[in-house]
Amino acid sequence: MPERRIYLDNSATTAMAPQVLAAMQPYLNDVYGNASSLHSFGRDAAAALDEAHSVVGCAMGARASEIVFTGCGTESDNLAIRGIALAARRQRGFERGHIISTATEHHAVEATVHQMHELFGFDITMLPVDDAGCVAAADLRRAIRPDTVLASLMLANNEVGTLLPIRTLADLCHEHSVLFHTDAVQAPAYLPLDVNELHVDALALSAHKFYGPKGVGVLYLREGTPYLPTLTGGGHERGRRPGTVNVAGAVGAAAAMKYVMQERIVQAPRLCALRDRMIAGVLERVPYARLSGHPTERLPGHASFLFKDVDGESLLMSLDVEGFAVSTGSACTSGDPEPSPVLTAMGIPRDWALGGLRITLGYHSTEADVDALLETLPMCVDRVRRAALEML
Ligand code: PLP
């Protein structure tokens, strides 16, 4: 284990805030009733759950009744896409129906959309993106068909940090009676989220990405949105997500939402400055390096790079040895590295795309952390490049 350890992988997960843990504590032992039970134990749990719905809803300009607690961000995406597309197709009497998304979505969306095609017979269009990962409104407009029921486009890309103009894209969809879902999992720690300003019909979040507990997701479902519960069982969460609700988790998600609403006002500009310091420093010090994602329309705290002729996974391990936790974009299967589909969709050539690195800063990140990485990274890149040359 290295002497110092610096965590720069906040897009993967965040450390739970102490006040979140404190808020959850009573519901992990003392208040253990099932929120569906009618007796006082159940009513105590139900009261906490009601409050959690209100807090999370209020934080996003939504009603408490429009908030559904789920098991994770992936589940929220799955329930939204499957549930809305199937219900809207049935409601509008289409035989097949059509769904629009992009190749740069997180697997939670991308794999679900593909399954909608393979298993449920929907036609799908995966929109192209430019070299910064942006979707053009004109491409979306062209893709919309009379039988398009749903578009799912992410608010902030997890891999390259690019932000999409969700309001514009959602408005365009609504003009053509197309419902709109957004995966906003990466956003709450950094950006204000208002479902009315965004004008979305459904939105997915995950508490562990904003200093809350793991295993708790949030699904916002606008009232009146066609929705078929594709997880079947009891009537929990107003029949939209059956299964005994994780009350402690919901309370934790609500406490985390309160925490980030307070903190992000100060943290977002601070993290933008730290991110820009990181970007400038890396591009200045490391030869054959470039930024991936949009240069300005990107998440605060999110710095992602491409290093030519570098194996991203080896670089990650080299940095790990030096005590830095970061992440890579490429998925390595059985020793055969494949460039990430996100970078491929952005048209990044393979010799750059295999060297993707993501550095994501969080509320605990400091200037000293950034400078320490800037000191070490050039050496690690050089080491990995040399090792690759020696293998030739
Ligand atoms: N969507 C995005 C953009 C993500 O970054 C992630 C997690 O990395 C998810 C969805 C899935 O969230 P969870 O880990 O809660 O399933």
mmCIF file of C-alpha atoms and ligand atoms in Angstrom:
data_model
loop_
_atom_site.group_PDB
_atom_site.id
_atom_site.type_symbol
_atom_site.label_atom_id
_atom_site.label_comp_id
_atom_site.label_asym_id
_atom_site.label_seq_id
_atom_site.Cartn_x
_atom_site.Cartn_y
_atom_site.Cartn_z
ATOM 1 C CA MET A 1 0.000 0.000 0.000
ATOM 2 C CA PRO A 2 1.467 3.421 -0.918
ATOM 3 C CA GLU A 3 2.100 5.867 1.954
ATOM 4 C CA ARG A 4 -0.263 8.491 0.609
ATOM 5 C CA ARG A 5 -3.571 7.724 -1.048
ATOM 6 C CA ILE A 6 -5.407 10.391 -3.028
ATOM 7 C CA TYR A 7 -8.910 9.654 -4.289
ATOM 8 C CA LEU A 8 -9.610 11.242 -7.676
ATOM 9 C CA ASP A 9 -12.403 8.944 -8.881
ATOM 10 C CA ASN A 10 -15.495 10.779 -7.657
ATOM 11 C CA SER A 11 -17.473 9.949 -10.800
ATOM 12 C CA ALA A 12 -17.199 6.270 -9.830
ATOM 13 C CA THR A 13 -18.464 6.905 -6.319
ATOM 14 C CA THR A 14 -18.169 9.391 -3.457
ATOM 15 C CA ALA A 15 -17.509 9.084 0.247
ATOM 16 C CA MET A 16 -20.713 9.193 2.255
ATOM 17 C CA ALA A 17 -21.021 12.519 4.119
ATOM 18 C CA PRO A 18 -21.024 12.179 7.946
ATOM 19 C CA GLN A 19 -24.395 13.936 8.191
ATOM 20 C CA VAL A 20 -25.850 11.396 5.753
ATOM 21 C CA LEU A 21 -24.688 8.509 7.917
ATOM 22 C CA ALA A 22 -26.045 10.270 11.019
ATOM 23 C CA ALA A 23 -29.439 10.757 9.361
ATOM 24 C CA MET A 24 -29.581 7.096 8.350
ATOM 25 C CA GLN A 25 -28.432 5.662 11.684
ATOM 26 C CA PRO A 26 -31.827 5.458 13.453
ATOM 27 C CA TYR A 27 -33.347 3.655 10.456
ATOM 28 C CA LEU A 28 -30.609 1.017 10.451
ATOM 29 C CA ASN A 29 -31.558 -0.232 13.901
ATOM 30 C CA ASP A 30 -34.118 1.571 16.091
ATOM 31 C CA VAL A 31 -36.749 2.377 13.465
ATOM 32 C CA TYR A 32 -36.830 -0.935 11.648
ATOM 33 C CA GLY A 33 -40.520 -1.238 10.761
ATOM 34 C CA ASN A 34 -41.679 -2.067 7.259
ATOM 35 C CA ALA A 35 -43.003 1.175 5.806
ATOM 36 C CA SER A 36 -45.988 -0.748 4.409
ATOM 37 C CA SER A 37 -47.069 -2.065 7.840
ATOM 38 C CA LEU A 38 -50.091 -0.448 9.429
ATOM 39 C CA HIS A 39 -48.867 -0.552 13.056
ATOM 40 C CA SER A 40 -46.854 2.169 14.763
ATOM 41 C CA PHE A 41 -43.482 0.625 13.808
ATOM 42 C CA GLY A 42 -44.527 0.735 10.171
ATOM 43 C CA ARG A 43 -45.980 4.229 10.509
ATOM 44 C CA ASP A 44 -42.677 5.539 11.927
ATOM 45 C CA ALA A 45 -40.824 4.148 8.908
ATOM 46 C CA ALA A 46 -43.509 5.446 6.533
ATOM 47 C CA ALA A 47 -43.241 8.950 8.002
ATOM 48 C CA ALA A 48 -39.492 8.970 7.331
ATOM 49 C CA LEU A 49 -40.077 7.683 3.817
ATOM 50 C CA ASP A 50 -42.698 10.380 3.139
ATOM 51 C CA GLU A 51 -40.263 13.023 4.307
ATOM 52 C CA ALA A 52 -37.530 11.590 2.035
ATOM 53 C CA HIS A 53 -39.878 11.775 -0.972
ATOM 54 C CA SER A 54 -40.666 15.411 -0.117
ATOM 55 C CA VAL A 55 -37.040 16.456 0.346
ATOM 56 C CA VAL A 56 -35.835 14.839 -2.871
ATOM 57 C CA GLY A 57 -38.844 16.108 -4.817
ATOM 58 C CA CYS A 58 -38.485 19.631 -3.463
ATOM 59 C CA ALA A 59 -34.781 19.655 -4.392
ATOM 60 C CA MET A 60 -35.719 19.059 -8.030
ATOM 61 C CA GLY A 61 -38.889 21.133 -8.310
ATOM 62 C CA ALA A 62 -40.950 17.922 -8.305
ATOM 63 C CA ARG A 63 -43.852 16.704 -6.197
ATOM 64 C CA ALA A 64 -43.166 14.112 -3.534
ATOM 65 C CA SER A 65 -45.529 11.762 -5.422
ATOM 66 C CA GLU A 66 -43.353 11.986 -8.547
ATOM 67 C CA ILE A 67 -40.304 10.531 -6.741
ATOM 68 C CA VAL A 68 -39.686 6.772 -6.762
ATOM 69 C CA PHE A 69 -36.892 5.220 -4.704
ATOM 70 C CA THR A 70 -35.129 2.358 -6.474
ATOM 71 C CA GLY A 71 -32.119 0.120 -5.890
ATOM 72 C CA CYS A 72 -29.583 2.142 -7.928
ATOM 73 C CA GLY A 73 -29.135 4.488 -10.874
ATOM 74 C CA THR A 74 -29.077 1.546 -13.257
ATOM 75 C CA GLU A 75 -32.452 0.388 -12.008
ATOM 76 C CA SER A 76 -33.914 3.887 -12.366
ATOM 77 C CA ASP A 77 -32.756 4.027 -16.002
ATOM 78 C CA ASN A 78 -34.098 0.525 -16.690
ATOM 79 C CA LEU A 79 -37.500 1.168 -15.130
ATOM 80 C CA ALA A 80 -37.890 4.504 -16.919
ATOM 81 C CA ILE A 81 -36.940 3.354 -20.407
ATOM 82 C CA ARG A 82 -38.749 0.033 -20.359
ATOM 83 C CA GLY A 83 -41.750 1.305 -18.437
ATOM 84 C CA ILE A 84 -42.336 4.458 -20.477
ATOM 85 C CA ALA A 85 -41.624 2.974 -23.907
ATOM 86 C CA LEU A 86 -43.910 -0.039 -23.389
ATOM 87 C CA ALA A 87 -46.735 2.044 -21.914
ATOM 88 C CA ALA A 88 -46.500 4.782 -24.567
ATOM 89 C CA ARG A 89 -46.440 2.236 -27.398
ATOM 90 C CA ARG A 90 -49.552 0.593 -26.048
ATOM 91 C CA GLN A 91 -51.293 3.907 -25.383
ATOM 92 C CA ARG A 92 -50.596 5.211 -28.885
ATOM 93 C CA GLY A 93 -51.365 1.924 -30.609
ATOM 94 C CA PHE A 94 -48.050 1.450 -32.399
ATOM 95 C CA GLU A 95 -47.078 -2.018 -33.473
ATOM 96 C CA ARG A 96 -43.315 -1.549 -33.019
ATOM 97 C CA GLY A 97 -42.560 1.956 -31.759
ATOM 98 C CA HIS A 98 -39.252 3.797 -31.948
ATOM 99 C CA ILE A 99 -36.729 4.906 -29.300
ATOM 100 C CA ILE A 100 -33.887 7.422 -29.723
ATOM 101 C CA SER A 101 -30.665 7.488 -27.702
ATOM 102 C CA THR A 102 -26.893 7.824 -28.291
ATOM 103 C CA ALA A 103 -23.870 5.548 -28.300
ATOM 104 C CA THR A 104 -22.292 7.621 -25.525
ATOM 105 C CA GLU A 105 -24.848 6.700 -22.872
ATOM 106 C CA HIS A 106 -23.885 4.748 -19.769
ATOM 107 C CA HIS A 107 -24.459 0.984 -20.164
ATOM 108 C CA ALA A 108 -27.524 1.310 -17.922
ATOM 109 C CA VAL A 109 -29.251 3.163 -20.764
ATOM 110 C CA GLU A 110 -27.414 1.824 -23.794
ATOM 111 C CA ALA A 111 -27.937 -1.854 -22.952
ATOM 112 C CA THR A 112 -31.579 -1.237 -22.008
ATOM 113 C CA VAL A 113 -32.302 0.524 -25.305
ATOM 114 C CA HIS A 114 -30.681 -2.353 -27.225
ATOM 115 C CA GLN A 115 -32.737 -4.843 -25.265
ATOM 116 C CA MET A 116 -35.887 -2.898 -26.170
ATOM 117 C CA HIS A 117 -35.002 -3.644 -29.776
ATOM 118 C CA GLU A 118 -33.940 -7.260 -29.369
ATOM 119 C CA LEU A 119 -36.578 -8.426 -26.918
ATOM 120 C CA PHE A 120 -39.497 -6.063 -27.413
ATOM 121 C CA GLY A 121 -39.251 -5.258 -31.137
ATOM 122 C CA PHE A 122 -38.765 -1.477 -30.904
ATOM 123 C CA ASP A 123 -36.831 0.237 -33.665
ATOM 124 C CA ILE A 124 -33.972 2.236 -32.192
ATOM 125 C CA THR A 125 -31.805 5.094 -33.429
ATOM 126 C CA MET A 126 -28.499 5.785 -31.693
ATOM 127 C CA LEU A 127 -27.682 9.403 -32.556
ATOM 128 C CA PRO A 128 -24.159 10.309 -33.621
ATOM 129 C CA VAL A 129 -22.058 12.661 -31.476
ATOM 130 C CA ASP A 130 -19.295 15.068 -32.433
ATOM 131 C CA ASP A 131 -15.696 14.766 -31.262
ATOM 132 C CA ALA A 132 -16.629 16.421 -27.935
ATOM 133 C CA GLY A 133 -19.508 14.002 -27.299
ATOM 134 C CA CYS A 134 -22.273 16.512 -28.115
ATOM 135 C CA VAL A 135 -25.563 15.624 -29.807
ATOM 136 C CA ALA A 136 -26.810 18.031 -32.488
ATOM 137 C CA ALA A 137 -30.446 19.101 -32.195
ATOM 138 C CA ALA A 138 -30.708 18.814 -35.998
ATOM 139 C CA ASP A 139 -29.760 15.117 -35.801
ATOM 140 C CA LEU A 140 -32.376 14.551 -33.129
ATOM 141 C CA ARG A 141 -35.018 16.339 -35.223
ATOM 142 C CA ARG A 142 -34.151 14.203 -38.260
ATOM 143 C CA ALA A 143 -34.342 10.990 -36.231
ATOM 144 C CA ILE A 144 -37.843 11.625 -34.855
ATOM 145 C CA ARG A 145 -40.510 9.512 -36.607
ATOM 146 C CA PRO A 146 -44.284 9.480 -36.277
ATOM 147 C CA ASP A 147 -43.983 6.384 -34.067
ATOM 148 C CA THR A 148 -41.134 7.647 -31.845
ATOM 149 C CA VAL A 149 -42.276 7.233 -28.248
ATOM 150 C CA LEU A 150 -39.180 8.028 -26.174
ATOM 151 C CA ALA A 151 -35.777 9.704 -26.296
ATOM 152 C CA SER A 152 -33.179 8.986 -23.624
ATOM 153 C CA LEU A 153 -30.227 11.394 -23.635
ATOM 154 C CA MET A 154 -27.869 11.868 -20.713
ATOM 155 C CA LEU A 155 -27.393 15.154 -18.911
ATOM 156 C CA ALA A 156 -23.694 14.677 -18.093
ATOM 157 C CA ASN A 157 -21.426 12.048 -19.585
ATOM 158 C CA ASN A 158 -19.681 9.933 -16.967
ATOM 159 C CA GLU A 159 -16.639 9.206 -19.083
ATOM 160 C CA VAL A 160 -15.782 12.528 -20.722
ATOM 161 C CA GLY A 161 -17.828 14.964 -18.622
ATOM 162 C CA THR A 162 -19.673 16.597 -21.535
ATOM 163 C CA LEU A 163 -22.984 18.291 -20.687
ATOM 164 C CA LEU A 164 -25.870 18.087 -23.142
ATOM 165 C CA PRO A 165 -28.417 20.931 -23.617
ATOM 166 C CA ILE A 166 -31.237 18.853 -22.156
ATOM 167 C CA ARG A 167 -33.878 21.605 -22.183
ATOM 168 C CA THR A 168 -33.442 22.221 -25.916
ATOM 169 C CA LEU A 169 -33.444 18.520 -26.741
ATOM 170 C CA ALA A 170 -36.449 17.791 -24.516
ATOM 171 C CA ASP A 171 -38.451 20.693 -26.001
ATOM 172 C CA LEU A 172 -37.732 19.419 -29.475
ATOM 173 C CA CYS A 173 -39.009 15.980 -28.502
ATOM 174 C CA HIS A 174 -42.150 17.362 -26.897
ATOM 175 C CA GLU A 175 -42.978 19.330 -30.066
ATOM 176 C CA HIS A 176 -43.324 15.900 -31.691
ATOM 177 C CA SER A 177 -45.095 14.157 -28.770
ATOM 178 C CA VAL A 178 -41.950 12.220 -27.868
ATOM 179 C CA LEU A 179 -41.392 11.606 -24.155
ATOM 180 C CA PHE A 180 -37.983 12.456 -22.721
ATOM 181 C CA HIS A 181 -35.847 10.641 -20.144
ATOM 182 C CA THR A 182 -32.463 11.824 -18.950
ATOM 183 C CA ASP A 183 -29.794 10.002 -16.992
ATOM 184 C CA ALA A 184 -28.633 12.733 -14.598
ATOM 185 C CA VAL A 185 -26.651 10.375 -12.358
ATOM 186 C CA GLN A 186 -23.438 12.398 -12.618
ATOM 187 C CA ALA A 187 -25.011 15.796 -12.005
ATOM 188 C CA PRO A 188 -26.380 16.448 -8.488
ATOM 189 C CA ALA A 189 -23.071 17.034 -6.703
ATOM 190 C CA TYR A 190 -22.215 19.804 -9.154
ATOM 191 C CA LEU A 191 -25.283 21.238 -10.898
ATOM 192 C CA PRO A 192 -28.713 22.466 -9.859
ATOM 193 C CA LEU A 193 -31.415 20.118 -11.115
ATOM 194 C CA ASP A 194 -34.931 21.363 -11.764
ATOM 195 C CA VAL A 195 -37.174 18.997 -13.666
ATOM 196 C CA ASN A 196 -39.347 21.876 -14.871
ATOM 197 C CA GLU A 197 -36.430 23.889 -16.172
ATOM 198 C CA LEU A 198 -35.028 20.768 -17.793
ATOM 199 C CA HIS A 199 -38.559 19.955 -18.977
ATOM 200 C CA VAL A 200 -38.012 16.199 -18.754
ATOM 201 C CA ASP A 201 -40.609 13.472 -18.188
ATOM 202 C CA ALA A 202 -38.255 11.141 -16.336
ATOM 203 C CA LEU A 203 -34.856 11.510 -14.704
ATOM 204 C CA ALA A 204 -32.535 9.024 -12.994
ATOM 205 C CA LEU A 205 -30.196 9.616 -10.043
ATOM 206 C CA SER A 206 -28.006 7.472 -7.806
ATOM 207 C CA ALA A 207 -27.325 8.478 -4.187
ATOM 208 C CA HIS A 208 -23.750 7.170 -4.043
ATOM 209 C CA LYS A 209 -22.684 9.669 -6.705
ATOM 210 C CA PHE A 210 -23.592 12.565 -4.434
ATOM 211 C CA TYR A 211 -22.252 11.623 -1.006
ATOM 212 C CA GLY A 212 -25.145 9.312 -0.200
ATOM 213 C CA PRO A 213 -25.308 5.540 0.340
ATOM 214 C CA LYS A 214 -24.710 2.892 -2.320
ATOM 215 C CA GLY A 215 -27.673 0.821 -3.453
ATOM 216 C CA VAL A 216 -30.203 3.672 -3.576
ATOM 217 C CA GLY A 217 -31.499 5.189 -6.784
ATOM 218 C CA VAL A 218 -34.062 7.861 -7.492
ATOM 219 C CA LEU A 219 -36.458 7.932 -10.408
ATOM 220 C CA TYR A 220 -38.382 11.106 -11.122
ATOM 221 C CA LEU A 221 -41.524 10.330 -13.110
ATOM 222 C CA ARG A 222 -43.614 13.331 -14.149
ATOM 223 C CA GLU A 223 -47.257 12.912 -13.173
ATOM 224 C CA GLY A 224 -49.302 11.639 -16.100
ATOM 225 C CA THR A 225 -46.321 10.091 -17.910
ATOM 226 C CA PRO A 226 -47.355 6.726 -19.368
ATOM 227 C CA TYR A 227 -45.551 4.078 -17.333
ATOM 228 C CA LEU A 228 -45.811 0.329 -17.005
ATOM 229 C CA PRO A 229 -44.067 -1.100 -13.932
ATOM 230 C CA THR A 230 -41.710 -3.712 -15.374
ATOM 231 C CA LEU A 231 -40.742 -4.938 -11.938
ATOM 232 C CA THR A 232 -43.867 -6.689 -10.760
ATOM 233 C CA GLY A 233 -45.022 -7.322 -7.214
ATOM 234 C CA GLY A 234 -46.691 -5.242 -4.539
ATOM 235 C CA GLY A 235 -47.911 -1.681 -4.599
ATOM 236 C CA HIS A 236 -44.840 -0.044 -3.084
ATOM 237 C CA GLU A 237 -43.804 3.392 -4.322
ATOM 238 C CA ARG A 238 -47.344 3.876 -5.657
ATOM 239 C CA GLY A 239 -47.040 0.696 -7.690
ATOM 240 C CA ARG A 240 -44.121 1.983 -9.710
ATOM 241 C CA ARG A 241 -41.346 0.011 -8.005
ATOM 242 C CA PRO A 242 -42.526 -2.984 -6.004
ATOM 243 C CA GLY A 243 -40.431 -4.329 -3.145
ATOM 244 C CA THR A 244 -40.020 -3.373 0.510
ATOM 245 C CA VAL A 245 -38.476 0.081 0.446
ATOM 246 C CA ASN A 246 -34.988 0.647 1.835
ATOM 247 C CA VAL A 247 -36.056 3.335 4.297
ATOM 248 C CA ALA A 248 -32.558 4.028 5.653
ATOM 249 C CA GLY A 249 -31.324 4.349 2.075
ATOM 250 C CA ALA A 250 -34.119 6.742 1.100
ATOM 251 C CA VAL A 251 -33.444 8.838 4.220
ATOM 252 C CA GLY A 252 -29.745 8.815 3.258
ATOM 253 C CA ALA A 253 -30.517 9.916 -0.307
ATOM 254 C CA ALA A 254 -32.611 12.792 1.038
ATOM 255 C CA ALA A 255 -29.884 13.847 3.494
ATOM 256 C CA ALA A 256 -27.330 13.685 0.686
ATOM 257 C CA MET A 257 -29.560 15.838 -1.514
ATOM 258 C CA LYS A 258 -29.806 18.464 1.256
ATOM 259 C CA TYR A 259 -26.031 18.325 1.687
ATOM 260 C CA VAL A 260 -25.174 18.842 -1.989
ATOM 261 C CA MET A 261 -27.766 21.610 -2.386
ATOM 262 C CA GLN A 262 -25.903 23.572 0.274
ATOM 263 C CA GLU A 263 -22.379 22.650 -0.738
ATOM 264 C CA ARG A 264 -22.450 22.805 -4.510
ATOM 265 C CA ILE A 265 -22.925 26.591 -4.545
ATOM 266 C CA VAL A 266 -19.405 26.903 -3.177
ATOM 267 C CA GLN A 267 -17.991 23.672 -4.526
ATOM 268 C CA ALA A 268 -18.944 24.010 -8.203
ATOM 269 C CA PRO A 269 -16.833 27.132 -8.911
ATOM 270 C CA ARG A 270 -14.005 25.810 -6.729
ATOM 271 C CA LEU A 271 -13.995 22.501 -8.593
ATOM 272 C CA CYS A 272 -14.172 24.234 -11.984
ATOM 273 C CA ALA A 273 -10.996 26.137 -11.070
ATOM 274 C CA LEU A 274 -9.253 22.975 -9.798
ATOM 275 C CA ARG A 275 -10.348 21.058 -12.907
ATOM 276 C CA ASP A 276 -8.962 23.772 -15.181
ATOM 277 C CA ARG A 277 -5.693 23.741 -13.230
ATOM 278 C CA MET A 278 -5.523 19.985 -13.752
ATOM 279 C CA ILE A 279 -6.299 20.240 -17.477
ATOM 280 C CA ALA A 280 -3.774 23.008 -18.133
ATOM 281 C CA GLY A 281 -1.128 21.210 -16.062
ATOM 282 C CA VAL A 282 -1.545 17.852 -17.794
ATOM 283 C CA LEU A 283 -1.564 19.304 -21.304
ATOM 284 C CA GLU A 284 1.528 21.347 -20.498
ATOM 285 C CA ARG A 285 3.539 18.561 -18.880
ATOM 286 C CA VAL A 286 2.633 15.393 -20.750
ATOM 287 C CA PRO A 287 3.628 15.052 -24.412
ATOM 288 C CA TYR A 288 1.032 13.645 -26.831
ATOM 289 C CA ALA A 289 -1.867 14.328 -24.489
ATOM 290 C CA ARG A 290 -5.251 15.814 -25.279
ATOM 291 C CA LEU A 291 -8.432 16.580 -23.407
ATOM 292 C CA SER A 292 -11.432 14.343 -24.111
ATOM 293 C CA GLY A 293 -14.955 15.743 -23.994
ATOM 294 C CA HIS A 294 -16.059 19.336 -24.306
ATOM 295 C CA PRO A 295 -13.501 21.999 -23.283
ATOM 296 C CA THR A 296 -16.020 24.195 -21.422
ATOM 297 C CA GLU A 297 -19.464 22.521 -21.391
ATOM 298 C CA ARG A 298 -18.311 19.863 -18.968
ATOM 299 C CA LEU A 299 -18.910 18.817 -15.380
ATOM 300 C CA PRO A 300 -17.055 20.787 -12.731
ATOM 301 C CA GLY A 301 -14.337 18.554 -11.311
ATOM 302 C CA HIS A 302 -14.230 16.306 -14.385
ATOM 303 C CA ALA A 303 -10.939 16.166 -16.275
ATOM 304 C CA SER A 304 -10.528 13.406 -18.854
ATOM 305 C CA PHE A 305 -7.607 12.855 -21.150
ATOM 306 C CA LEU A 306 -6.276 10.767 -24.002
ATOM 307 C CA PHE A 307 -2.609 9.796 -24.085
ATOM 308 C CA LYS A 308 -1.358 8.569 -27.430
ATOM 309 C CA ASP A 309 0.185 5.087 -27.489
ATOM 310 C CA VAL A 310 -0.526 4.484 -23.820
ATOM 311 C CA ASP A 311 -2.510 1.611 -22.367
ATOM 312 C CA GLY A 312 -5.011 3.315 -20.051
ATOM 313 C CA GLU A 313 -5.273 0.379 -17.705
ATOM 314 C CA SER A 314 -1.476 0.165 -17.242
ATOM 315 C CA LEU A 315 -1.433 3.895 -16.563
ATOM 316 C CA LEU A 316 -4.189 3.501 -13.984
ATOM 317 C CA MET A 317 -2.219 0.752 -12.232
ATOM 318 C CA SER A 318 0.972 2.786 -12.362
ATOM 319 C CA LEU A 319 -0.816 5.722 -10.722
ATOM 320 C CA ASP A 320 -2.362 3.365 -8.179
ATOM 321 C CA VAL A 321 1.110 2.250 -7.124
ATOM 322 C CA GLU A 322 1.893 5.930 -6.543
ATOM 323 C CA GLY A 323 -1.244 6.294 -4.415
ATOM 324 C CA PHE A 324 -3.658 7.912 -6.895
ATOM 325 C CA ALA A 325 -7.110 6.461 -7.576
ATOM 326 C CA VAL A 326 -8.342 7.416 -11.054
ATOM 327 C CA SER A 327 -10.227 5.605 -13.754
ATOM 328 C CA THR A 328 -9.879 4.643 -17.387
ATOM 329 C CA GLY A 329 -12.256 4.623 -20.320
ATOM 330 C CA SER A 330 -11.269 1.372 -21.959
ATOM 331 C CA ALA A 331 -12.768 -1.962 -20.987
ATOM 332 C CA CYS A 332 -10.256 -4.782 -21.040
ATOM 333 C CA THR A 333 -11.658 -8.220 -21.781
ATOM 334 C CA SER A 334 -9.314 -11.178 -21.443
ATOM 335 C CA GLY A 335 -6.183 -9.148 -22.021
ATOM 336 C CA ASP A 336 -7.472 -7.700 -25.276
ATOM 337 C CA PRO A 337 -8.011 -4.002 -24.661
ATOM 338 C CA GLU A 338 -10.924 -2.476 -26.530
ATOM 339 C CA PRO A 339 -11.352 1.287 -26.838
ATOM 340 C CA SER A 340 -14.412 2.510 -24.989
ATOM 341 C CA PRO A 341 -17.574 2.732 -27.117
ATOM 342 C CA VAL A 342 -17.943 6.338 -25.958
ATOM 343 C CA LEU A 343 -14.556 7.367 -27.363
ATOM 344 C CA THR A 344 -15.158 5.319 -30.502
ATOM 345 C CA ALA A 345 -18.500 7.080 -31.042
ATOM 346 C CA MET A 346 -16.655 10.391 -30.688
ATOM 347 C CA GLY A 347 -14.437 9.340 -33.599
ATOM 348 C CA ILE A 348 -11.251 9.074 -31.513
ATOM 349 C CA PRO A 349 -8.665 6.887 -33.289
ATOM 350 C CA ARG A 350 -7.678 3.665 -31.540
ATOM 351 C CA ASP A 351 -4.074 4.693 -30.736
ATOM 352 C CA TRP A 352 -5.482 7.593 -28.687
ATOM 353 C CA ALA A 353 -8.675 5.946 -27.437
ATOM 354 C CA LEU A 354 -6.852 3.095 -25.680
ATOM 355 C CA GLY A 355 -5.093 5.690 -23.527
ATOM 356 C CA GLY A 356 -8.168 7.245 -21.905
ATOM 357 C CA LEU A 357 -7.870 8.478 -18.316
ATOM 358 C CA ARG A 358 -10.555 10.067 -16.141
ATOM 359 C CA ILE A 359 -9.667 12.212 -13.137
ATOM 360 C CA THR A 360 -12.714 13.332 -11.168
ATOM 361 C CA LEU A 361 -12.452 15.730 -8.259
ATOM 362 C CA GLY A 362 -14.823 15.828 -5.324
ATOM 363 C CA TYR A 363 -15.654 18.059 -2.382
ATOM 364 C CA HIS A 364 -12.597 16.778 -0.499
ATOM 365 C CA SER A 365 -10.142 17.375 -3.343
ATOM 366 C CA THR A 366 -7.557 20.090 -2.801
ATOM 367 C CA GLU A 367 -5.082 22.075 -4.853
ATOM 368 C CA ALA A 368 -2.357 19.985 -3.210
ATOM 369 C CA ASP A 369 -4.008 16.806 -4.588
ATOM 370 C CA VAL A 370 -4.041 18.274 -8.093
ATOM 371 C CA ASP A 371 -0.422 19.382 -7.848
ATOM 372 C CA ALA A 372 0.668 16.011 -6.473
ATOM 373 C CA LEU A 373 -0.908 14.264 -9.459
ATOM 374 C CA LEU A 374 0.639 16.757 -11.867
ATOM 375 C CA GLU A 375 4.041 15.944 -10.321
ATOM 376 C CA THR A 376 3.606 12.198 -10.749
ATOM 377 C CA LEU A 377 1.586 11.743 -13.945
ATOM 378 C CA PRO A 378 4.306 12.622 -16.515
ATOM 379 C CA MET A 379 6.594 9.997 -14.995
ATOM 380 C CA CYS A 380 3.846 7.352 -15.029
ATOM 381 C CA VAL A 381 2.904 8.077 -18.659
ATOM 382 C CA ASP A 382 6.546 7.888 -19.626
ATOM 383 C CA ARG A 383 6.994 4.612 -17.739
ATOM 384 C CA VAL A 384 3.983 3.017 -19.420
ATOM 385 C CA ARG A 385 5.017 4.220 -22.875
ATOM 386 C CA ARG A 386 8.531 2.857 -22.420
ATOM 387 C CA ALA A 387 7.251 -0.482 -21.172
ATOM 388 C CA ALA A 388 5.013 -0.763 -24.255
ATOM 389 C CA LEU A 389 7.944 0.014 -26.560
ATOM 390 C CA GLU A 390 10.096 -2.622 -24.865
ATOM 391 C CA MET A 391 7.422 -5.213 -25.517
ATOM 392 C CA LEU A 392 7.517 -4.552 -29.275
HETATM 393 N N1 PLP B 1 -25.593 6.423 -15.260
HETATM 394 C C1 PLP B 1 -24.410 7.054 -15.186
HETATM 395 C C2 PLP B 1 -24.153 8.242 -16.064
HETATM 396 C C3 PLP B 1 -23.420 6.604 -14.321
HETATM 397 O O1 PLP B 1 -22.237 7.223 -14.270
HETATM 398 C C4 PLP B 1 -23.697 5.472 -13.514
HETATM 399 C C5 PLP B 1 -22.662 4.921 -12.631
HETATM 400 O O2 PLP B 1 -21.487 5.003 -12.922
HETATM 401 C C6 PLP B 1 -24.963 4.877 -13.607
HETATM 402 C C7 PLP B 1 -25.878 5.375 -14.490
HETATM 403 C C8 PLP B 1 -25.328 3.691 -12.773
HETATM 404 O O3 PLP B 1 -25.535 4.048 -11.439
HETATM 405 P P1 PLP B 1 -25.510 2.913 -10.293
HETATM 406 O O4 PLP B 1 -24.085 2.644 -10.004
HETATM 407 O O5 PLP B 1 -26.204 3.510 -9.127
HETATM 408 O O6 PLP B 1 -26.235 1.744 -10.843
#
